[in-house]
Coordinates of C-alpha atoms in Angstrom, one line a residue:
X3 CA -114.3 15.4 74.2
X4 CA -114.3 16.0 69.6
X5 CA -115.3 19.0 69.7
X6 CA -112.7 20.9 71.7
X7 CA -110.4 20.2 69.5
X8 CA -111.6 21.7 66.9
X9 CA -112.0 25.2 69.1
X10 CA -108.3 24.2 70.1
X11 CA -107.1 24.6 66.4
X12 CA -109.3 28.3 66.2
X13 CA -107.6 29.6 68.4
X14 CA -103.9 28.8 67.5
X15 CA -105.6 30.3 64.1
X16 CA -106.2 33.2 66.1
X17 CA -103.4 33.6 67.8
X18 CA -101.6 32.8 64.2
X19 CA -103.2 35.9 62.5
X20 CA -102.5 38.7 64.6
X21 CA -98.6 38.0 64.7
X22 CA -99.1 37.7 61.2
X23 CA -101.0 40.7 61.1
X24 CA -98.4 41.9 64.1
X25 CA -95.4 40.9 61.3
X26 CA -96.7 43.7 58.6
X27 CA -96.9 45.9 61.2
X28 CA -93.5 46.3 61.4
X29 CA -93.0 46.3 57.9
X30 CA -94.8 48.9 57.5
X31 CA -93.1 50.6 60.5
X32 CA -89.6 50.7 59.1
X33 CA -91.3 51.7 55.5
X34 CA -92.2 55.0 57.0
X35 CA -88.6 55.1 58.7
X36 CA -87.0 55.6 55.5
X37 CA -89.1 57.4 53.9
X38 CA -88.9 60.3 56.9
X39 CA -85.3 59.3 56.8
X40 CA -85.5 59.6 53.4
X41 CA -86.7 63.3 53.1
X42 CA -84.7 64.5 55.9
X43 CA -81.8 63.8 53.8
X44 CA -84.0 65.6 50.8
X45 CA -84.1 68.4 52.7
X46 CA -80.5 68.9 54.1
X47 CA -79.4 68.1 51.1
X48 CA -81.4 71.2 49.1
X49 CA -80.5 73.1 52.4
X50 CA -76.7 72.1 52.0
X51 CA -77.5 73.0 48.4
X52 CA -78.8 76.2 49.5
X53 CA -76.0 77.3 51.8
X54 CA -73.9 76.8 49.0
X55 CA -75.4 78.9 46.6
X56 CA -75.8 81.6 49.4
X57 CA -72.4 82.0 49.7
X58 CA -71.3 81.6 45.9
X59 CA -69.7 85.4 44.5
X60 CA -72.1 87.5 42.7
X61 CA -72.3 88.8 39.0
X62 CA -70.0 91.6 38.8
X63 CA -69.9 92.5 42.3
X64 CA -66.3 93.1 44.9
X65 CA -67.0 89.5 45.6
X66 CA -66.3 88.4 41.7
X67 CA -62.6 90.6 41.4
X68 CA -62.0 89.5 45.2
X69 CA -61.5 85.3 43.4
X70 CA -58.3 85.9 42.5
X71 CA -57.0 85.8 45.9
X72 CA -56.1 82.0 46.4
X73 CA -58.0 82.6 50.0
X74 CA -60.7 82.8 48.1
X75 CA -60.6 80.6 45.0
X76 CA -59.4 77.9 48.7
X77 CA -62.9 78.7 50.3
X78 CA -65.1 78.4 46.7
X79 CA -63.9 75.5 45.9
X80 CA -64.6 74.1 50.0
X81 CA -68.6 76.1 48.2
X82 CA -68.3 73.3 45.2
X83 CA -66.9 70.7 47.3
X84 CA -70.4 71.4 49.9
X85 CA -72.0 71.3 46.6
X86 CA -71.1 68.1 45.5
X87 CA -71.7 66.5 49.0
X88 CA -75.3 68.2 49.4
X89 CA -75.7 65.6 45.6
X90 CA -75.0 62.9 47.6
X91 CA -77.1 63.2 50.5
X92 CA -80.1 63.2 47.3
X93 CA -78.8 60.5 45.9
X94 CA -78.8 58.4 49.2
X95 CA -82.6 60.4 49.4
X96 CA -82.7 58.7 45.8
X97 CA -81.7 55.0 46.6
X98 CA -83.6 55.1 49.5
X99 CA -86.6 55.8 47.7
X100 CA -85.7 53.2 44.9
X101 CA -84.2 50.6 46.7
X102 CA -86.3 50.3 50.0
X103 CA -89.6 52.4 49.5
X104 CA -90.6 51.2 46.7
X105 CA -89.7 48.3 47.4
X106 CA -91.4 47.5 50.7
X107 CA -94.2 49.1 49.7
X108 CA -94.3 46.4 46.6
X109 CA -93.5 43.8 49.5
X110 CA -96.1 44.7 51.9
X111 CA -98.7 44.2 48.2
X112 CA -97.9 40.5 48.3
X113 CA -97.5 40.1 51.8
X114 CA -100.9 40.8 52.7
X115 CA -102.4 38.9 49.3
X116 CA -100.9 35.8 50.3
X117 CA -101.6 36.3 54.4
X118 CA -105.0 36.9 52.9
X119 CA -105.1 33.8 50.8
X120 CA -103.6 31.8 53.5
X121 CA -106.0 32.5 56.0
X122 CA -109.0 32.1 53.9
X123 CA -107.9 28.4 52.9
X124 CA -107.4 27.6 56.8
X125 CA -111.4 29.2 57.7
X126 CA -112.2 27.3 54.8
X127 CA -110.6 24.2 56.2
X128 CA -112.1 25.0 59.7
X129 CA -115.8 24.9 58.6
X130 CA -115.6 22.0 56.8
X131 CA -114.5 20.0 59.8
X132 CA -117.1 22.0 61.6
X133 CA -119.3 21.0 58.9
X134 CA -118.8 17.1 58.9
X135 CA -118.8 17.2 63.0
X136 CA -122.5 18.6 62.5
X137 CA -123.1 15.9 60.1
X138 CA -121.7 13.3 62.7
X139 CA -123.8 14.3 65.3
X140 CA -126.5 14.3 63.7
X141 CA -126.5 11.2 62.1
X142 CA -125.4 10.0 66.4
X143 CA -128.3 11.2 67.5
X144 CA -130.8 9.6 64.5
X145 CA -129.2 6.7 65.2
X146 CA -130.4 6.4 69.7
X147 CA -133.5 7.5 68.7
X148 CA -134.2 4.9 65.9
X149 CA -132.3 2.2 68.2
X150 CA -135.0 3.9 71.6
X151 CA -138.0 4.0 69.0
X152 CA -137.3 0.2 68.4
X153 CA -136.8 -0.8 71.6
X154 CA -140.1 0.9 72.7
X155 CA -141.4 -1.4 69.6
X156 CA -139.9 -4.5 70.8
X157 CA -142.1 -4.5 74.4
X158 CA -144.8 -3.4 72.8
X159 CA -145.6 -6.7 70.1
X160 CA -143.7 -8.3 73.5
X161 CA -146.9 -7.4 75.5
X162 CA -149.2 -7.5 72.8
X163 CA -148.0 -11.2 72.2
X164 CA -148.1 -11.9 76.0
X165 CA -151.6 -10.5 76.1
X166 CA -154.4 -13.2 75.3
X167 CA -157.2 -10.7 75.1
X168 CA -155.4 -9.0 71.9
X169 CA -155.9 -11.0 68.3
X170 CA -153.5 -11.9 66.4
X171 CA -154.0 -9.8 63.7
X172 CA -153.3 -7.1 66.4
X173 CA -150.1 -8.9 67.5
X174 CA -148.8 -9.1 63.9
X175 CA -149.3 -5.9 63.4
X176 CA -147.0 -4.9 66.2
X177 CA -144.0 -7.7 64.9
X178 CA -144.9 -5.8 62.0
X179 CA -144.4 -2.2 63.2
X180 CA -141.0 -3.8 65.6
X181 CA -139.3 -4.9 62.7
X182 CA -139.9 -2.3 61.1
X183 CA -138.2 0.5 63.5
X184 CA -134.8 -2.4 64.0
X185 CA -133.9 -2.4 61.0
X186 CA -134.6 1.9 60.9
X187 CA -132.6 1.5 63.7
X188 CA -130.3 -0.1 61.6
X189 CA -130.2 1.9 59.1
X190 CA -129.7 5.1 61.2
X191 CA -126.4 3.0 63.3
X192 CA -125.3 2.3 59.2
X193 CA -125.3 6.0 58.3
X194 CA -123.5 6.9 61.6
X195 CA -120.7 4.1 61.4
X196 CA -120.0 5.3 58.0
X197 CA -120.2 9.4 58.9
X198 CA -118.2 8.2 61.9
X199 CA -115.5 6.9 59.5
X200 CA -115.6 10.2 57.1
X201 CA -115.7 12.2 59.1
X202 CA -112.5 10.6 60.8
X203 CA -110.5 10.5 58.0
X204 CA -111.5 14.4 57.7
X205 CA -110.3 15.0 60.2
X206 CA -107.2 13.4 60.2
X207 CA -106.6 15.1 57.0
X208 CA -107.4 18.3 58.1
X209 CA -105.7 18.2 61.2
X210 CA -102.6 16.0 60.1
X211 CA -102.1 17.5 56.3
X212 CA -104.5 20.9 55.6
X213 CA -103.9 22.6 59.1
X214 CA -100.4 21.7 58.8
X215 CA -99.8 22.8 55.9
X216 CA -101.4 26.3 55.9
X217 CA -99.2 26.7 59.1
X218 CA -96.3 26.0 56.8
X219 CA -96.8 27.9 54.7
X220 CA -97.9 30.4 57.4
X221 CA -94.4 30.6 58.8
X222 CA -92.3 30.3 55.2
X223 CA -93.9 33.5 55.0
X224 CA -93.4 34.6 58.1
X225 CA -89.8 34.2 57.7
X226 CA -89.8 35.8 54.3
X227 CA -91.3 39.0 55.4
X228 CA -88.4 38.7 58.0
X229 CA -85.2 38.2 55.3
X230 CA -87.1 40.4 53.7
X231 CA -86.5 43.2 56.3
X232 CA -82.4 41.8 57.6
X233 CA -81.8 42.7 54.1
X234 CA -83.6 45.8 53.6
X235 CA -82.0 47.1 56.7
X236 CA -78.5 46.0 55.0
X237 CA -79.4 47.0 51.9
X238 CA -80.5 50.7 54.4
X239 CA -76.3 50.3 55.4
X240 CA -75.2 50.0 51.8
X241 CA -76.9 53.1 50.4
X242 CA -74.4 55.7 52.6
X243 CA -71.0 52.9 52.5
X244 CA -71.9 53.2 48.5
X245 CA -71.3 57.2 48.9
X246 CA -68.5 57.3 51.2
X247 CA -65.6 57.7 48.7
X248 CA -66.9 60.3 47.0
X249 CA -67.7 62.0 49.7
X250 CA -64.6 61.5 51.1
X251 CA -63.1 63.0 48.0
X252 CA -65.3 65.8 48.5
X253 CA -63.5 66.1 51.8
X254 CA -60.3 65.5 50.7
X255 CA -60.6 68.4 48.2
X256 CA -61.6 70.7 50.9
X257 CA -58.8 70.2 52.8
X258 CA -56.9 70.1 49.7
X259 CA -58.5 73.4 48.6
X260 CA -57.3 74.8 52.3
X261 CA -54.0 73.6 51.6
X262 CA -53.5 76.0 48.4
X263 CA -54.2 79.3 50.1
X264 CA -50.6 80.8 50.2
X265 CA -50.8 83.7 52.0
X266 CA -47.6 86.4 50.6
X267 CA -49.3 85.1 47.1
X268 CA -52.8 86.7 48.1
X269 CA -50.6 89.7 49.5
X270 CA -47.9 89.7 46.7
X271 CA -51.8 90.3 44.1
X272 CA -52.5 93.2 46.9
X273 CA -49.9 94.9 45.9
X274 CA -50.1 94.6 42.1
X275 CA -54.0 96.0 42.6
X276 CA -53.3 98.7 43.8
X277 CA -49.7 99.6 42.9
X278 CA -50.6 104.1 41.3
X279 CA -47.6 103.7 39.9
X280 CA -46.9 107.6 41.3
X281 CA -42.9 108.5 41.9
X282 CA -42.5 109.2 45.5
X283 CA -42.2 113.2 46.0
X284 CA -38.1 114.8 45.8
X285 CA -36.6 116.6 48.6
X286 CA -38.1 119.5 50.3
X287 CA -36.0 122.9 49.5
X288 CA -34.2 123.8 52.7
X289 CA -36.1 128.2 52.5
X290 CA -33.6 130.9 54.2
X291 CA -35.6 133.7 56.3
X292 CA -34.0 136.6 55.3
X293 CA -34.7 140.2 56.0
X294 CA -38.7 141.2 54.7
X295 CA -39.6 138.2 53.5
X296 CA -41.8 135.4 54.9
X297 CA -41.4 131.8 54.5
X298 CA -43.8 130.1 53.0
X299 CA -46.6 127.1 54.6
X300 CA -46.4 124.1 52.6
X301 CA -48.7 121.6 52.8
X302 CA -47.9 118.2 53.0
X303 CA -48.8 115.7 49.5
X304 CA -50.6 113.1 51.3
X305 CA -52.8 115.9 53.1
X306 CA -56.5 115.2 53.2
X307 CA -57.1 118.8 52.5
X308 CA -54.9 118.9 49.8
X309 CA -55.5 115.1 48.3
X310 CA -59.3 116.4 47.9
X311 CA -58.3 119.9 45.1
X312 CA -58.4 122.7 47.7
X313 CA -56.6 125.3 45.6
X314 CA -54.0 126.0 46.9
X315 CA -51.0 128.8 46.2
X316 CA -47.6 127.4 44.4
X317 CA -44.3 128.8 43.6
X318 CA -43.3 129.8 40.0
X319 CA -42.6 127.6 37.8
X320 CA -45.0 124.5 39.5
X321 CA -47.6 122.6 37.5
X322 CA -51.6 123.6 38.5
X323 CA -54.1 121.0 39.8
X324 CA -56.1 120.7 36.9
X325 CA -57.6 122.3 34.2
X326 CA -57.8 126.9 34.4
X327 CA -61.5 127.4 33.6
X328 CA -62.2 131.0 31.2
X329 CA -64.3 133.6 33.4
X330 CA -64.7 131.4 36.7
X331 CA -64.1 133.5 40.2
X332 CA -61.2 131.3 42.1
X333 CA -60.3 133.5 45.7
X334 CA -56.8 131.9 45.0
X335 CA -56.1 133.1 41.4
X336 CA -52.1 133.2 40.6
X337 CA -49.9 135.8 41.3
X338 CA -49.8 136.3 37.0
X339 CA -53.8 136.7 36.8
X340 CA -55.3 140.0 36.2
X341 CA -57.6 140.6 38.6
X342 CA -59.3 143.1 36.2
X343 CA -63.0 142.9 35.7
X344 CA -64.7 140.4 33.6
X345 CA -66.5 144.0 31.6
X346 CA -63.0 144.5 30.3
X347 CA -61.6 141.4 29.4
X348 CA -65.4 141.1 27.5
X349 CA -64.2 144.3 25.6
X350 CA -61.3 143.4 24.9
X351 CA -63.3 140.4 22.7
X352 CA -64.9 141.7 21.3
X353 CA -62.6 144.6 19.9
X354 CA -62.0 141.5 17.3
X355 CA -62.9 139.0 15.1
X356 CA -61.1 136.2 16.3
X357 CA -61.1 137.0 19.2
X358 CA -65.0 135.9 18.7
X359 CA -64.2 133.3 17.2
X360 CA -62.2 131.8 20.9
X361 CA -65.1 133.3 22.5
X362 CA -67.1 131.1 20.6
X363 CA -64.9 127.8 21.4
X364 CA -64.4 128.8 24.5
X365 CA -68.3 128.7 24.5
X366 CA -68.3 125.1 23.0
X367 CA -65.7 123.6 25.2
X368 CA -67.8 125.6 28.4
X369 CA -70.7 123.7 27.0
X370 CA -68.9 121.0 26.4
X371 CA -67.6 120.9 30.2
X372 CA -70.8 121.5 31.9
X373 CA -71.8 117.6 29.3
X374 CA -69.4 116.1 31.0
X375 CA -69.5 116.6 34.6
X376 CA -73.2 116.6 34.6
X377 CA -72.2 112.6 33.7
X378 CA -69.2 112.9 35.9
X379 CA -71.9 114.0 38.9
X380 CA -74.3 110.9 37.4
X381 CA -71.8 108.4 38.3
X382 CA -70.8 110.2 41.3
X383 CA -74.7 109.6 42.6
X384 CA -75.3 106.7 41.2
X385 CA -72.1 104.6 43.1
X386 CA -70.3 103.9 40.2
X387 CA -67.3 104.8 38.4
X388 CA -66.8 107.5 34.9
X389 CA -65.7 105.8 31.4
X390 CA -62.8 106.8 31.2
X391 CA -62.2 105.7 34.8
X392 CA -60.1 108.8 35.5
X393 CA -60.7 108.4 39.0
X394 CA -58.5 105.7 39.3
X395 CA -54.8 105.8 39.8
X396 CA -52.8 105.9 36.3
X397 CA -50.9 102.6 36.9
X398 CA -55.0 100.8 37.9
X399 CA -55.9 103.7 35.1
X400 CA -53.9 101.8 32.1
X401 CA -55.6 98.4 34.2
X402 CA -58.6 98.4 33.2
X403 CA -58.6 100.6 30.5
X404 CA -56.4 98.1 28.6
X405 CA -58.8 95.3 29.7
X406 CA -61.5 97.4 28.4
X407 CA -59.6 97.0 25.0
X408 CA -59.3 93.7 25.5
X409 CA -62.7 93.0 26.0
X410 CA -63.8 95.2 22.5
X411 CA -61.3 93.5 20.2
X412 CA -63.0 90.2 22.0
X413 CA -66.8 91.5 20.4
X414 CA -65.1 92.6 17.2
X415 CA -63.6 89.2 16.7
X416 CA -66.7 87.2 16.6
X417 CA -69.2 89.6 14.9
X418 CA -66.1 89.8 11.8
X419 CA -66.3 85.7 12.4
X420 CA -70.6 86.2 12.2
X421 CA -70.0 88.6 9.1
X422 CA -67.6 85.8 7.4
X423 CA -70.2 83.1 7.6
X424 CA -72.4 85.0 6.8
X425 CA -70.4 86.2 3.2
X426 CA -69.8 82.5 2.7
X427 CA -73.7 82.0 3.1
X428 CA -74.0 84.4 0.9
X429 CA -72.1 83.2 -1.9
X430 CA -73.4 79.7 -1.7
X431 CA -76.9 81.5 -1.7
X432 CA -76.0 83.0 -4.9
X433 CA -74.1 79.8 -6.2
X434 CA -77.6 77.4 -5.3
X435 CA -80.0 79.7 -5.4
X436 CA -82.6 77.4 -4.2
X437 CA -81.0 77.0 -0.8
X438 CA -81.6 80.5 -0.1
X439 CA -82.7 83.9 -0.8
X440 CA -79.0 86.2 -1.0
X441 CA -80.9 89.6 -0.1
X442 CA -82.1 88.2 3.1
X443 CA -78.0 87.9 4.4
X444 CA -77.7 91.5 3.5
X445 CA -79.8 93.1 6.8
X446 CA -78.1 90.8 8.8
X447 CA -74.2 91.7 7.6
X448 CA -76.1 95.5 7.8
X449 CA -75.6 95.5 11.2
X450 CA -73.4 93.4 11.5
X451 CA -71.1 96.3 9.9
X452 CA -72.9 98.2 11.8
X453 CA -72.2 96.9 15.6
X454 CA -68.6 96.5 13.9
X455 CA -68.7 100.4 12.9
X456 CA -69.6 100.7 16.7
X457 CA -67.0 98.9 18.6
X458 CA -63.9 100.2 16.3
X459 CA -65.3 103.7 17.5
X460 CA -64.5 102.8 21.3
X461 CA -61.4 100.6 21.1
X462 CA -60.6 104.4 19.2
X463 CA -61.4 106.7 21.9
X464 CA -59.9 103.9 24.9
X465 CA -57.1 103.5 22.9
X466 CA -56.8 107.2 22.9
X467 CA -57.0 107.4 27.1
X468 CA -55.0 104.9 27.4
X469 CA -52.0 106.5 25.2
X470 CA -53.0 109.6 28.0
X471 CA -52.9 107.1 30.9
X472 CA -49.2 105.7 29.8
X473 CA -47.6 108.9 28.2
X474 CA -48.3 110.4 31.6
X475 CA -47.3 107.0 33.8
X476 CA -43.6 108.7 35.7
X477 CA -40.4 106.2 34.3
X478 CA -38.5 105.1 36.4
X479 CA -35.5 108.2 34.6
X480 CA -37.2 111.0 35.2
X481 CA -36.6 112.4 38.8
X482 CA -38.5 112.8 41.1
X483 CA -41.0 115.5 42.1
X484 CA -43.6 115.7 43.7
X485 CA -47.5 115.5 42.9
X486 CA -50.3 118.4 43.3
X487 CA -52.2 115.2 44.4
X488 CA -53.7 112.0 44.2
X489 CA -53.9 112.5 40.8
X490 CA -51.3 114.0 38.0
X491 CA -53.3 116.7 36.1
X492 CA -52.9 118.6 32.5
X493 CA -50.3 121.1 33.2
X494 CA -51.8 124.8 32.5
X495 CA -48.4 127.1 32.8
X496 CA -50.4 129.5 30.3
X497 CA -53.1 131.8 31.7
X498 CA -53.9 133.7 28.5
X499 CA -57.2 132.7 27.3
X500 CA -55.9 131.2 24.0
X501 CA -54.4 128.4 25.8
X502 CA -57.4 127.5 28.2
X503 CA -59.6 127.7 24.5
X504 CA -57.3 125.1 23.0
X505 CA -57.0 122.6 26.3
X506 CA -61.2 123.2 26.5
X507 CA -61.1 121.5 22.3
X508 CA -58.8 118.8 23.2
X509 CA -60.6 117.9 26.0
X510 CA -63.0 114.7 25.4
X511 CA -66.2 115.4 26.0
X512 CA -67.6 111.6 27.2
X513 CA -65.7 112.4 30.0
X514 CA -61.5 111.9 29.3
X515 CA -60.7 114.2 32.0
X516 CA -58.3 113.3 34.6
X517 CA -58.8 115.6 36.7
X518 CA -60.0 114.9 40.1
X519 CA -64.1 114.3 40.6
X520 CA -64.1 116.5 44.1
X521 CA -62.3 119.3 42.0
X522 CA -64.8 118.4 38.8
X523 CA -67.5 119.5 41.0
X524 CA -66.3 121.9 42.8
X525 CA -66.2 123.9 39.6
X526 CA -69.1 123.3 38.2
X527 CA -70.8 124.5 41.8
X528 CA -68.4 127.4 41.0
X529 CA -69.3 128.3 37.9
X530 CA -73.2 128.0 39.5
X531 CA -72.4 130.2 41.3
X532 CA -70.8 132.8 40.1
X533 CA -73.4 136.0 39.3
X534 CA -70.7 136.9 36.1
X535 CA -70.8 134.5 34.4
X536 CA -75.1 134.3 33.9
X537 CA -74.6 138.2 33.5
X538 CA -72.5 138.1 30.8
X539 CA -72.9 134.4 28.8
X540 CA -76.7 134.5 27.9
X541 CA -78.1 133.8 25.6
X542 CA -80.0 136.4 24.3
X543 CA -76.2 138.1 23.7
X544 CA -75.5 135.6 20.7
X545 CA -77.4 136.0 17.2
X546 CA -78.6 132.4 15.9
X547 CA -76.0 130.7 14.7
X548 CA -76.6 130.5 10.6
X549 CA -77.0 126.4 9.0
X550 CA -73.7 125.2 7.7
X551 CA -74.9 122.4 6.3
X552 CA -77.8 119.2 7.2
X553 CA -77.0 115.4 9.0
X554 CA -78.8 112.4 9.4
X555 CA -79.0 109.8 12.3
X556 CA -77.7 106.9 11.8
X557 CA -78.0 105.5 15.5
X558 CA -80.7 106.9 18.5
X559 CA -79.1 109.1 21.1
X560 CA -81.3 110.2 23.7
X561 CA -78.9 112.6 25.7
X562 CA -79.6 112.6 29.1
X563 CA -76.7 115.6 29.6
X564 CA -77.0 118.8 30.2
X565 CA -76.5 120.3 26.4
X566 CA -76.9 117.7 24.6
X567 CA -80.4 116.8 22.0
X568 CA -81.6 113.9 22.2
X569 CA -82.6 112.7 18.1
X570 CA -84.0 109.2 16.3
X571 CA -82.3 107.2 14.0
X572 CA -83.0 107.9 10.8
X573 CA -84.3 111.7 11.5
X574 CA -82.8 114.8 9.1
X575 CA -81.0 118.0 11.3
X576 CA -79.4 120.9 10.7
X577 CA -75.8 121.5 10.9
X578 CA -74.8 124.2 12.7
X579 CA -71.6 123.8 13.8
X580 CA -69.5 121.3 12.8
X581 CA -66.5 118.5 15.0
X582 CA -64.1 120.5 15.9
X583 CA -61.9 117.1 16.7
X584 CA -63.9 116.7 20.4
X585 CA -65.9 114.7 19.1
X586 CA -69.4 116.4 19.1
X587 CA -71.5 118.2 16.5
X588 CA -73.4 121.4 17.2
X589 CA -77.5 120.3 15.6
X590 CA -80.7 122.1 15.3
X591 CA -84.2 120.6 15.2
X592 CA -86.2 123.9 15.1
X593 CA -85.9 127.2 15.8
X594 CA -85.7 126.3 19.3
X595 CA -84.7 123.3 19.4
X596 CA -80.6 122.9 18.9
X597 CA -77.7 121.0 21.3
X598 CA -74.8 119.0 20.2
X599 CA -74.6 115.3 19.7
X600 CA -71.8 112.6 19.7
X601 CA -70.2 112.9 15.3
X602 CA -70.4 109.5 14.7
X603 CA -73.8 109.2 15.0
X604 CA -74.7 111.7 12.5
X605 CA -73.8 111.2 8.5
X606 CA -73.0 115.1 7.8
X607 CA -72.8 117.1 4.1
X608 CA -72.2 120.0 4.3
X609 CA -72.9 123.0 2.2
X610 CA -69.8 124.4 -0.5
X611 CA -70.5 127.5 1.0
X612 CA -70.0 127.1 4.7
X613 CA -66.8 124.0 4.7
X614 CA -63.6 126.1 5.5
X615 CA -65.2 129.1 6.7
X616 CA -67.9 129.6 9.3
X617 CA -68.9 133.4 10.1
X618 CA -69.8 134.1 12.4
X619 CA -71.9 137.2 13.6

C-alpha cells in the first residue's frame, strides 16, 4: 500500500536525525577534550614558571653572591631556559584555544543551524506529501460513494420504469435522479483522477527529487563535519610540532649551561674570595730552661680562645691585641702597668691643667667609643656587619671598601650628570623665558649639591678606611711575623695615658675600629662591670661646659646611639666642644640635653674669643 512508503521514509529521516545529532555530540566532546588539554598546558606552564621563580636567587642574599661560580651560573641559565620552556607550553595552550576550540565552537553553531534547516525542509516536504495523500484518499472515497449512489439511483429508476402502477411523473423523476447521480459520480471520478495524477507527480518529486536533495545535503554536512574534525586533529598535532624547535633550543641551552661548568674556575674564585691577606706565622724560637727560670706557656695562634680575643700575657716588644682603654679593670695586666689605685691616677690628672685637658679628651674619646660599641652591638644583634667591614679579614675588607667606593663614585657621577643637565636647562630658560622659569630649577640644584656633598663625604670616609687597610696589609718583602689573632690590630706599645688619649682621638666614631667585635664587646662589658668607673667618672663631678659658638643643622640626624643627640634640619644649637678631628661635634640644646652630632651635618659658627683657646674648669 501507498501509506507504507511515507512511513518508511519518515523512519529513515528519524535515523538520520539521530545520526547527525550523534555527530554534533562527537564534535562537542572533542572540543571539550581540547579545552581540557589547553587548561592542563596552561596550569603546567604556570607551575613551571612558579618553580623557576622559586629557585631564582634572591636580591641582596647569599645566593646572589654565589652566582659568580660557574655551577650557580649554569643553574641560573637552566632556570631561565625552563622559564622559556614554560612559555612554549603557554603558546600551546593559546594556539589550542585560538586555532581549535574557538573555531570548533563557531563551527558547531553553524553546523547546528544547517542541520536544523535541512530537517525542517525534510519535515515540510513530508507534511506536504502526507497532505496530498490525504486529499487523494478523500477524493477516492467520495468517488466510491458517488458511484454507489448512482448505482442505487439507476436501480430505483429501473424498478419504477417496470412498475405499471407508477405514474409517468414518478418515473421521470426517478430517471432525472439517476442521471444526476451518474453525473456526480462522473465528476467524482474526474476529481479523483486529477488528485491521483497530482499525487503521483508530487510523490515522484518527493521521493526522487526533494528527499534525495535533503539527504544529499545532510550527507555533505556530515562529510564536512568529519573533515573538519580531521583538520582539527591535524592542527592539534601541529600545535605541538611548532614549538618543538624552540623547546629543543631550551634543552640545548640547558645542556650548554651544564657543559659550561668549570670546577677549577670555581675553586680559584673560592680561593680569591676567602684569601685573608695574612702572612704565615714565623718559626717559634727555642726557649732554654735555666736555673730559676720557668718556661713560658705558648698559646697556638690558631686556637679558638685566642681567636676570640682572650687577653694573654705577651713577651716584651710584642704587639698588643687591641687598643688599651683608659681606666678599665683588666685582670691580665701588662707587666709594665702600674698597679696603683685609680684614686692616685686621678690625683695626678687633677694636679695640672694640661692633664685635665687630656682627661676631657679621654672622656670624649671614651664616649665616642661607647657610641661606636653600641653601633657594633646593634649590628651584631641585627645580623649585619659594621659599616667599615671591620669584621672581615684585611683582604676581603679591602675588596668590600673598594667596591663601596666605586658604587659611591658612580652615584656621584649620576648626580653630576643631573646637575649638568639642570644647569643647561636653566641656561636655556634664562635665554628663553617663555620656555620656563629659571628659578624653578634652583631647588633641585640645591638638593643635588647636598647629595653630592653627602656622597663625597662618604667617599672620603671609605677612602680613609681603605688607606688604613692597605697600610696594614703585609707586603711580600716584610719578614713573616706571628699574628695575635684573626685580624691585625693597632700597636699599643705605650701604657701612658697621653698615648691612650691620642689613640682615642685617632679612632673614628662611626665604626672604623679594626679590633675584633668580640674584643670590643668584651671591653664594653668590662666597663659596665667596673664600679670605680662609675664612682670616679660621675657627671656630677664636672661643671657644665661653657658655650663656644652656635651651629645650625643642615641635615636631620636620628641619634640612635648612646651619647648622641637627635637634631632636625634647620635646628639651632649651642656648641660646647668643637671637632677634634674625629668627625663629631658636641652640642647642647638646653641645660639638660646635650650630646654628639656628626660635624658634616651642622654648620658651626664659633665665637672669636673661643676659637683656638678653649678653657676647661
